[in-house]
């Protein structure tokens, strides 16, 4: 009878201790070492760094798509204007920049001060108060990114 009572107590103790151990093992927060059987915490393994990250674009940049004379659209804070087939664009609170020609060699712009600049496809060039990137150009259409310069 003594052996049976001891077995019952041992089984009950193990049954009551198992959920407590399980909860303790699951309650470790992110970055907290989880308890191990030997009582030695294991440090968390850092996540690998992402490969090929591109820098985040500024919040005030504009994306412009020109699909032909007078057909221009923009995302971002700015405005577009088309008069007599000539398109102009501004980004943020900056001045208008004219889009004078679009060709296979890039896009030509006319800044507010009258300076003309051609930006080649795939290049980024300062134009007036902006950094302008020509993502694609050719056949009278272009995709452009404009970032105001502080």
PDB file of C-alpha atoms in Angstrom:
ATOM      1  CA  UNK A   1       0.000   0.000   0.000  1.00  0.00           C
ATOM      2  CA  UNK A   2       2.876   2.348   0.750  1.00  0.00           C
ATOM      3  CA  UNK A   3       4.324   1.813  -2.755  1.00  0.00           C
ATOM      4  CA  UNK A   4       0.964   2.530  -4.383  1.00  0.00           C
ATOM      5  CA  UNK A   5       0.516   5.775  -2.421  1.00  0.00           C
ATOM      6  CA  UNK A   6       4.014   6.910  -3.389  1.00  0.00           C
ATOM      7  CA  UNK A   7       3.373   6.080  -7.058  1.00  0.00           C
ATOM      8  CA  UNK A   8       0.119   8.042  -7.029  1.00  0.00           C
ATOM      9  CA  UNK A   9       1.882  11.045  -5.461  1.00  0.00           C
ATOM     10  CA  UNK A  10       4.744  10.810  -7.973  1.00  0.00           C
ATOM     11  CA  UNK A  11       2.341  10.572 -10.929  1.00  0.00           C
ATOM     12  CA  UNK A  12       0.262  13.470  -9.579  1.00  0.00           C
ATOM     13  CA  UNK A  13       3.371  15.592  -9.024  1.00  0.00           C
ATOM     14  CA  UNK A  14       4.594  14.928 -12.561  1.00  0.00           C
ATOM     15  CA  UNK A  15       1.139  15.629 -14.015  1.00  0.00           C
ATOM     16  CA  UNK A  16       0.899  18.936 -12.156  1.00  0.00           C
ATOM     17  CA  UNK A  17       4.505  19.981 -12.936  1.00  0.00           C
ATOM     18  CA  UNK A  18       4.332  19.260 -16.694  1.00  0.00           C
ATOM     19  CA  UNK A  19       1.834  22.039 -17.569  1.00  0.00           C
ATOM     20  CA  UNK A  20       3.803  24.517 -15.439  1.00  0.00           C
ATOM     21  CA  UNK A  21       7.008  23.640 -17.313  1.00  0.00           C
ATOM     22  CA  UNK A  22       5.207  23.831 -20.625  1.00  0.00           C
ATOM     23  CA  UNK A  23       3.779  27.294 -19.835  1.00  0.00           C
ATOM     24  CA  UNK A  24       7.170  28.520 -18.579  1.00  0.00           C
ATOM     25  CA  UNK A  25       8.849  27.305 -21.760  1.00  0.00           C
ATOM     26  CA  UNK A  26       6.238  28.970 -23.991  1.00  0.00           C
ATOM     27  CA  UNK A  27       6.104  32.274 -22.173  1.00  0.00           C
ATOM     28  CA  UNK A  28       9.591  33.414 -23.154  1.00  0.00           C
ATOM     29  CA  UNK A  29       9.235  36.670 -25.125  1.00  0.00           C
ATOM     30  CA  UNK A  30      10.910  37.528 -28.403  1.00  0.00           C
ATOM     31  CA  UNK A  31      14.633  37.849 -27.881  1.00  0.00           C
ATOM     32  CA  UNK A  32      14.426  36.129 -24.453  1.00  0.00           C
ATOM     33  CA  UNK A  33      16.435  32.944 -24.128  1.00  0.00           C
ATOM     34  CA  UNK A  34      14.164  29.934 -23.642  1.00  0.00           C
ATOM     35  CA  UNK A  35      14.907  27.684 -20.650  1.00  0.00           C
ATOM     36  CA  UNK A  36      16.561  24.400 -21.536  1.00  0.00           C
ATOM     37  CA  UNK A  37      16.666  21.075 -19.711  1.00  0.00           C
ATOM     38  CA  UNK A  38      20.073  21.824 -18.145  1.00  0.00           C
ATOM     39  CA  UNK A  39      18.938  25.256 -16.927  1.00  0.00           C
ATOM     40  CA  UNK A  40      21.314  27.066 -19.311  1.00  0.00           C
ATOM     41  CA  UNK A  41      19.614  29.678 -21.496  1.00  0.00           C
ATOM     42  CA  UNK A  42      20.310  29.546 -25.219  1.00  0.00           C
ATOM     43  CA  UNK A  43      20.780  33.004 -26.787  1.00  0.00           C
ATOM     44  CA  UNK A  44      18.458  33.867 -29.690  1.00  0.00           C
ATOM     45  CA  UNK A  45      19.839  33.546 -33.194  1.00  0.00           C
ATOM     46  CA  UNK A  46      19.758  36.898 -35.030  1.00  0.00           C
ATOM     47  CA  UNK A  47      17.773  37.046 -38.250  1.00  0.00           C
ATOM     48  CA  UNK A  48      19.921  37.230 -41.388  1.00  0.00           C
ATOM     49  CA  UNK A  49      20.256  40.658 -42.991  1.00  0.00           C
ATOM     50  CA  UNK A  50      18.139  41.090 -46.139  1.00  0.00           C
ATOM     51  CA  UNK A  51      20.136  40.998 -49.352  1.00  0.00           C
ATOM     52  CA  UNK A  52      19.991  43.688 -52.021  1.00  0.00           C
ATOM     53  CA  UNK A  53      18.001  46.271 -50.091  1.00  0.00           C
ATOM     54  CA  UNK A  54      17.312  49.470 -51.961  1.00  0.00           C
ATOM     55  CA  UNK A  55      17.170  52.729 -50.079  1.00  0.00           C
ATOM     56  CA  UNK A  56      13.699  53.947 -49.276  1.00  0.00           C
ATOM     57  CA  UNK A  57      12.507  56.713 -51.517  1.00  0.00           C
ATOM     58  CA  UNK A  58      11.785  60.073 -49.941  1.00  0.00           C
ATOM     59  CA  UNK A  59       8.205  60.646 -48.886  1.00  0.00           C
ATOM     60  CA  UNK A  60       7.904  63.723 -51.106  1.00  0.00           C
ATOM     61  CA  UNK A  61       9.050  62.212 -54.403  1.00  0.00           C
ATOM     62  CA  UNK A  62       6.810  62.041 -57.480  1.00  0.00           C
ATOM     63  CA  UNK A  63       6.418  59.419 -60.170  1.00  0.00           C
ATOM     64  CA  UNK A  64       5.434  60.747 -63.575  1.00  0.00           C
ATOM     65  CA  UNK A  65       4.269  58.784 -66.606  1.00  0.00           C
ATOM     66  CA  UNK A  66       4.093  60.461 -70.007  1.00  0.00           C
ATOM     67  CA  UNK A  67       2.280  58.465 -72.677  1.00  0.00           C
ATOM     68  CA  UNK A  68       2.446  60.957 -75.497  1.00  0.00           C
ATOM     69  CA  UNK A  69       1.869  64.663 -76.143  1.00  0.00           C
ATOM     70  CA  UNK A  70      -0.475  66.028 -73.499  1.00  0.00           C
ATOM     71  CA  UNK A  71      -0.981  62.613 -71.846  1.00  0.00           C
ATOM     72  CA  UNK A  72       0.729  62.827 -68.464  1.00  0.00           C
ATOM     73  CA  UNK A  73      -0.102  61.411 -65.024  1.00  0.00           C
ATOM     74  CA  UNK A  74       1.531  61.651 -61.627  1.00  0.00           C
ATOM     75  CA  UNK A  75       1.562  59.984 -58.225  1.00  0.00           C
ATOM     76  CA  UNK A  76       2.866  61.971 -55.287  1.00  0.00           C
ATOM     77  CA  UNK A  77       2.432  65.517 -54.117  1.00  0.00           C
ATOM     78  CA  UNK A  78       2.743  67.876 -57.059  1.00  0.00           C
ATOM     79  CA  UNK A  79       0.966  69.025 -60.180  1.00  0.00           C
ATOM     80  CA  UNK A  80       1.018  68.527 -63.918  1.00  0.00           C
ATOM     81  CA  UNK A  81       0.063  70.994 -66.597  1.00  0.00           C
ATOM     82  CA  UNK A  82      -0.405  70.648 -70.329  1.00  0.00           C
ATOM     83  CA  UNK A  83      -0.857  73.669 -72.587  1.00  0.00           C
ATOM     84  CA  UNK A  84      -0.842  73.465 -76.368  1.00  0.00           C
ATOM     85  CA  UNK A  85       0.658  69.965 -76.151  1.00  0.00           C
ATOM     86  CA  UNK A  86       3.552  71.082 -73.899  1.00  0.00           C
ATOM     87  CA  UNK A  87       3.683  69.345 -70.509  1.00  0.00           C
ATOM     88  CA  UNK A  88       5.128  70.668 -67.265  1.00  0.00           C
ATOM     89  CA  UNK A  89       5.421  69.037 -63.881  1.00  0.00           C
ATOM     90  CA  UNK A  90       6.252  70.080 -60.341  1.00  0.00           C
ATOM     91  CA  UNK A  91       6.862  67.969 -57.274  1.00  0.00           C
ATOM     92  CA  UNK A  92       6.119  69.042 -53.722  1.00  0.00           C
ATOM     93  CA  UNK A  93       5.983  72.816 -53.578  1.00  0.00           C
ATOM     94  CA  UNK A  94       8.740  73.293 -56.181  1.00  0.00           C
ATOM     95  CA  UNK A  95       8.506  75.169 -59.464  1.00  0.00           C
ATOM     96  CA  UNK A  96       7.247  73.732 -62.740  1.00  0.00           C
ATOM     97  CA  UNK A  97       9.753  71.976 -65.005  1.00  0.00           C
ATOM     98  CA  UNK A  98       8.899  71.636 -68.675  1.00  0.00           C
ATOM     99  CA  UNK A  99       9.178  68.302 -70.470  1.00  0.00           C
ATOM    100  CA  UNK A 100      10.419  69.417 -73.865  1.00  0.00           C
ATOM    101  CA  UNK A 101      11.247  66.186 -75.722  1.00  0.00           C
ATOM    102  CA  UNK A 102      11.138  62.462 -75.127  1.00  0.00           C
ATOM    103  CA  UNK A 103      13.346  60.223 -77.221  1.00  0.00           C
ATOM    104  CA  UNK A 104      15.232  56.960 -77.171  1.00  0.00           C
ATOM    105  CA  UNK A 105      18.260  58.834 -75.763  1.00  0.00           C
ATOM    106  CA  UNK A 106      16.356  60.267 -72.768  1.00  0.00           C
ATOM    107  CA  UNK A 107      14.088  63.122 -71.758  1.00  0.00           C
ATOM    108  CA  UNK A 108      14.836  66.848 -72.125  1.00  0.00           C
ATOM    109  CA  UNK A 109      13.628  69.229 -69.446  1.00  0.00           C
ATOM    110  CA  UNK A 110      13.423  73.011 -69.219  1.00  0.00           C
ATOM    111  CA  UNK A 111      13.927  74.324 -65.665  1.00  0.00           C
ATOM    112  CA  UNK A 112      12.187  77.411 -64.291  1.00  0.00           C
ATOM    113  CA  UNK A 113      15.374  79.438 -64.856  1.00  0.00           C
ATOM    114  CA  UNK A 114      15.328  78.466 -68.546  1.00  0.00           C
ATOM    115  CA  UNK A 115      18.222  75.977 -68.370  1.00  0.00           C
ATOM    116  CA  UNK A 116      17.703  72.936 -70.602  1.00  0.00           C
ATOM    117  CA  UNK A 117      18.920  69.521 -69.428  1.00  0.00           C
ATOM    118  CA  UNK A 118      18.640  66.082 -71.009  1.00  0.00           C
ATOM    119  CA  UNK A 119      18.510  63.105 -68.646  1.00  0.00           C
ATOM    120  CA  UNK A 120      19.467  59.781 -70.223  1.00  0.00           C
ATOM    121  CA  UNK A 121      17.404  56.660 -69.602  1.00  0.00           C
ATOM    122  CA  UNK A 122      18.646  55.019 -66.400  1.00  0.00           C
ATOM    123  CA  UNK A 123      20.385  58.216 -65.200  1.00  0.00           C
ATOM    124  CA  UNK A 124      19.687  60.696 -62.411  1.00  0.00           C
ATOM    125  CA  UNK A 125      20.556  64.362 -62.987  1.00  0.00           C
ATOM    126  CA  UNK A 126      19.863  67.628 -61.164  1.00  0.00           C
ATOM    127  CA  UNK A 127      17.341  69.796 -63.014  1.00  0.00           C
ATOM    128  CA  UNK A 128      16.531  73.094 -61.328  1.00  0.00           C
ATOM    129  CA  UNK A 129      15.460  72.328 -57.756  1.00  0.00           C
ATOM    130  CA  UNK A 130      14.994  68.593 -58.424  1.00  0.00           C
ATOM    131  CA  UNK A 131      16.904  65.344 -58.868  1.00  0.00           C
ATOM    132  CA  UNK A 132      15.251  63.698 -61.873  1.00  0.00           C
ATOM    133  CA  UNK A 133      15.623  60.033 -62.781  1.00  0.00           C
ATOM    134  CA  UNK A 134      14.468  58.735 -66.157  1.00  0.00           C
ATOM    135  CA  UNK A 135      13.424  55.133 -65.589  1.00  0.00           C
ATOM    136  CA  UNK A 136      12.274  54.467 -69.176  1.00  0.00           C
ATOM    137  CA  UNK A 137      12.067  56.555 -72.326  1.00  0.00           C
ATOM    138  CA  UNK A 138      11.378  56.040 -75.993  1.00  0.00           C
ATOM    139  CA  UNK A 139       8.740  56.382 -78.689  1.00  0.00           C
ATOM    140  CA  UNK A 140       7.329  59.547 -77.096  1.00  0.00           C
ATOM    141  CA  UNK A 141       6.649  57.906 -73.706  1.00  0.00           C
ATOM    142  CA  UNK A 142       8.581  57.981 -70.439  1.00  0.00           C
ATOM    143  CA  UNK A 143       8.527  57.026 -66.768  1.00  0.00           C
ATOM    144  CA  UNK A 144      10.223  59.612 -64.556  1.00  0.00           C
ATOM    145  CA  UNK A 145      10.964  59.972 -60.822  1.00  0.00           C
ATOM    146  CA  UNK A 146      11.347  63.491 -59.408  1.00  0.00           C
ATOM    147  CA  UNK A 147      12.763  64.268 -55.950  1.00  0.00           C
ATOM    148  CA  UNK A 148      12.766  67.852 -54.628  1.00  0.00           C
ATOM    149  CA  UNK A 149      16.149  69.037 -53.301  1.00  0.00           C
ATOM    150  CA  UNK A 150      16.077  70.780 -49.940  1.00  0.00           C
TER     151      UNK A 150
END
